[in-house]
C-alpha positions as MATLAB code, in Angstrom:
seq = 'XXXXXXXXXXXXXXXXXXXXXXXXXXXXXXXXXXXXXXXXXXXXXXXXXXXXXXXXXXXXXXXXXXXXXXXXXXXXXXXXXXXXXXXXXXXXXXXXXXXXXXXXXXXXXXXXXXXXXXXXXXXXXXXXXXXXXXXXXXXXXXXXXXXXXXXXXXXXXXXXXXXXXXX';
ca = [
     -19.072    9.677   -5.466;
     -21.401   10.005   -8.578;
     -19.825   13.231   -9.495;
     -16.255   11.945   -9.270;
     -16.488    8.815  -11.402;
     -18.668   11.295  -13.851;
     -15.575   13.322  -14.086;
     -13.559    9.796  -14.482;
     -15.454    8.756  -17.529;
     -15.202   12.472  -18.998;
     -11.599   12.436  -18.357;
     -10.495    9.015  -19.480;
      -6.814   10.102  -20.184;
      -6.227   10.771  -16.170;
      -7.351    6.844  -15.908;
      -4.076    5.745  -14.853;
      -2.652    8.400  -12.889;
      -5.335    8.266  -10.775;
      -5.001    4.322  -10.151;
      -1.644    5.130   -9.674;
      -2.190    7.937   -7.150;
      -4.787    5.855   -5.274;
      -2.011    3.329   -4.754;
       0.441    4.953   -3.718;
      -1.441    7.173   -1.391;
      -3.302    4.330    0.383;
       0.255    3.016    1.239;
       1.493    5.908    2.123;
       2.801    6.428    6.076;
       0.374    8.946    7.125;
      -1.850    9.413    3.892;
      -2.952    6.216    3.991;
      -4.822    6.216    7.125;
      -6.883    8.661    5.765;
      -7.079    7.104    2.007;
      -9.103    3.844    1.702;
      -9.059    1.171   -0.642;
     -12.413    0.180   -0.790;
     -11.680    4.171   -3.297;
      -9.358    2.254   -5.219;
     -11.555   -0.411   -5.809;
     -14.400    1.390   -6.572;
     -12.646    3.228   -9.484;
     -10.971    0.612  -10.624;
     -14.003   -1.208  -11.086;
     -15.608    1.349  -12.712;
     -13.076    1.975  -15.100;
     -12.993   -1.560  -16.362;
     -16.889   -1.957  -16.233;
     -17.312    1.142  -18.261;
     -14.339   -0.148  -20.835;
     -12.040    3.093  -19.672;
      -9.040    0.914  -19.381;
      -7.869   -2.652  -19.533;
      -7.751   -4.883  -16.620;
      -3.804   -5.033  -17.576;
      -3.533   -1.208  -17.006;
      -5.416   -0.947  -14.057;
      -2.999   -3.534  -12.734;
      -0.317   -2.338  -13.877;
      -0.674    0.701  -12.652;
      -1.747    0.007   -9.214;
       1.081   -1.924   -9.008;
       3.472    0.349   -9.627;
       1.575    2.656   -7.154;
       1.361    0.443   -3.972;
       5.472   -0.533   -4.711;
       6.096    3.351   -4.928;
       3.826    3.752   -1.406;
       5.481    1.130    0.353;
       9.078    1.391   -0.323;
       8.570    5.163    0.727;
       7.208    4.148    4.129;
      10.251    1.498    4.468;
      12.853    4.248    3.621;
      11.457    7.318    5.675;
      11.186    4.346    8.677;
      15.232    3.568    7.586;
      16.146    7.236    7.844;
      14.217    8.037   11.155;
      14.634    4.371   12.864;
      18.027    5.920   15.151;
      15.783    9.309   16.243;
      12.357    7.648   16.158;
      14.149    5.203   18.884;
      15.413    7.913   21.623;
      11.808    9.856   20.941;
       9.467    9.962   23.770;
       6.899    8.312   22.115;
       9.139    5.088   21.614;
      10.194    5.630   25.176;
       6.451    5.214   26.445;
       5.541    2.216   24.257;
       9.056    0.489   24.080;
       7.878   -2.727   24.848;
       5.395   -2.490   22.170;
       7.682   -1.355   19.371;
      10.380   -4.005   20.431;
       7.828   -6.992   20.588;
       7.182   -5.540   17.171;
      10.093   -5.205   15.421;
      10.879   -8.838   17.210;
       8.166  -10.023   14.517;
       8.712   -8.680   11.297;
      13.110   -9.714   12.157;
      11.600  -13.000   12.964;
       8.661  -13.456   10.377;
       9.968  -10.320    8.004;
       8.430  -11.747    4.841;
       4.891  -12.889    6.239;
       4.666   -9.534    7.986;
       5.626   -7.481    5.072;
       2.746   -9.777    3.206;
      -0.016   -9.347    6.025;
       0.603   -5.760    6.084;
       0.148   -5.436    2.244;
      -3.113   -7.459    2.177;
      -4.879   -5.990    5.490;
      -5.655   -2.165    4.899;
      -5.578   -1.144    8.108;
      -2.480   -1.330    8.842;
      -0.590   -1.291    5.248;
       1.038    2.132    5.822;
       1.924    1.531    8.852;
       4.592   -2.344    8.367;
       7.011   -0.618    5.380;
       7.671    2.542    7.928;
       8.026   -0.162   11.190;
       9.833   -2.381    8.765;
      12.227    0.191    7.936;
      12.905    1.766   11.494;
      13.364   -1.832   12.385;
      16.371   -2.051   10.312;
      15.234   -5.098    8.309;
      17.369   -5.848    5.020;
      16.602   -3.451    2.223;
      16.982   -5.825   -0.488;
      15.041   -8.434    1.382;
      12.073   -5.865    1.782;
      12.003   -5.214   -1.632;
      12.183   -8.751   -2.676;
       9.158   -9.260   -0.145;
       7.253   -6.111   -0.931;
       7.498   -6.879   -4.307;
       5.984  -10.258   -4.363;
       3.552   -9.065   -1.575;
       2.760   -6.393   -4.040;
       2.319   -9.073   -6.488;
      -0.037  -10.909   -4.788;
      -2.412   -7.792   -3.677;
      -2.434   -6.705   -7.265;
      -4.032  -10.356   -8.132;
      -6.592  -10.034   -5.307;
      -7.294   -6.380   -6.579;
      -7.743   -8.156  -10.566;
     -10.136  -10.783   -8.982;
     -12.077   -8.307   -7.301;
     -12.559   -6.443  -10.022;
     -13.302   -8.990  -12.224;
     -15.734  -10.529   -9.745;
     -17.468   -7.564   -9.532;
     -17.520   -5.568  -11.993;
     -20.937   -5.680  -13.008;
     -22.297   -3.516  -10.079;
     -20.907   -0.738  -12.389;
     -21.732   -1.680  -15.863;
     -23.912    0.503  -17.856;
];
């Protein structure tokens, strides 16, 4: 880790691509299981600690990130929801994905918001969301302002501690 935010403070131009990136990816169906945010946090930390970018930026980009992340997952669930339901895998846990997608058409917007804040499973609600068939224009509505609200938490937490990094 020492060697990668050395090459962040070298490289201060790639600053917000890289918050960005880590966004996105960590929301990403698939990618994100395997990306964590606690990364995310730790470099945007250390950016702002070390005066690499502004608080604003970070946030800004990060915010922009996570939005692009999520509303991928919702789509790709939109355009394989009708063959991800006749797949074998849906077959064996049917119950499962229908007492799911029972909650987020019942309690879309706190579901979309729980899966935003909670990392473990925040690639995973935009792709059930979206083979659920839940209203576009409602998920972007409620991604957005879930998006919103992480990207607060994120600026508090990086606030709050960003003098673990300072030099």
């Amino acid at each position: 880790m020492d060697s990668f935010l050395a090459w962040i403070a070298n490289n201060p131009s790639y600053a917000h691509y890289l918050v960005m990136g880590l966004a996105c990816f960590e929301a990403l169906v698939g990618i994100g299981l395997f990306i964590s945010g606690a990364l995310l946090l730790s470099v945007a930390i250390f950016l702002y600690a070390q005066q690499l970018a502004s608080v604003e930026a970070i946030l800004f980009f990060a915010f922009i990130g996570a939005t692009i992340g999520d509303q991928s997952g919702y789509w790709i669930g939109r355009r394989i929801g009708p063959t991800f339901h006749t797949s074998k895998f849906a077959a064996r846990y049917r119950r499962h994905i229908e007492r799911t997608e029972a909650l987020i058409r019942r309690y879309g917007w706190g579901a979309i918001l729980i899966g935003r804040i909670i990392p473990a499973i925040r690639s995973i609600v935009p792709l059930i969301t979206g083979i659920s068939g839940y209203n576009g224009l409602k998920y972007l509505f409620f991604d957005l302002l879930a998006v919103g609200i992480w990207t607060l938490l994120l600026g508090a937490a990086i606030i709050g501690t960003s003098g673990l990094f300072a030099s």
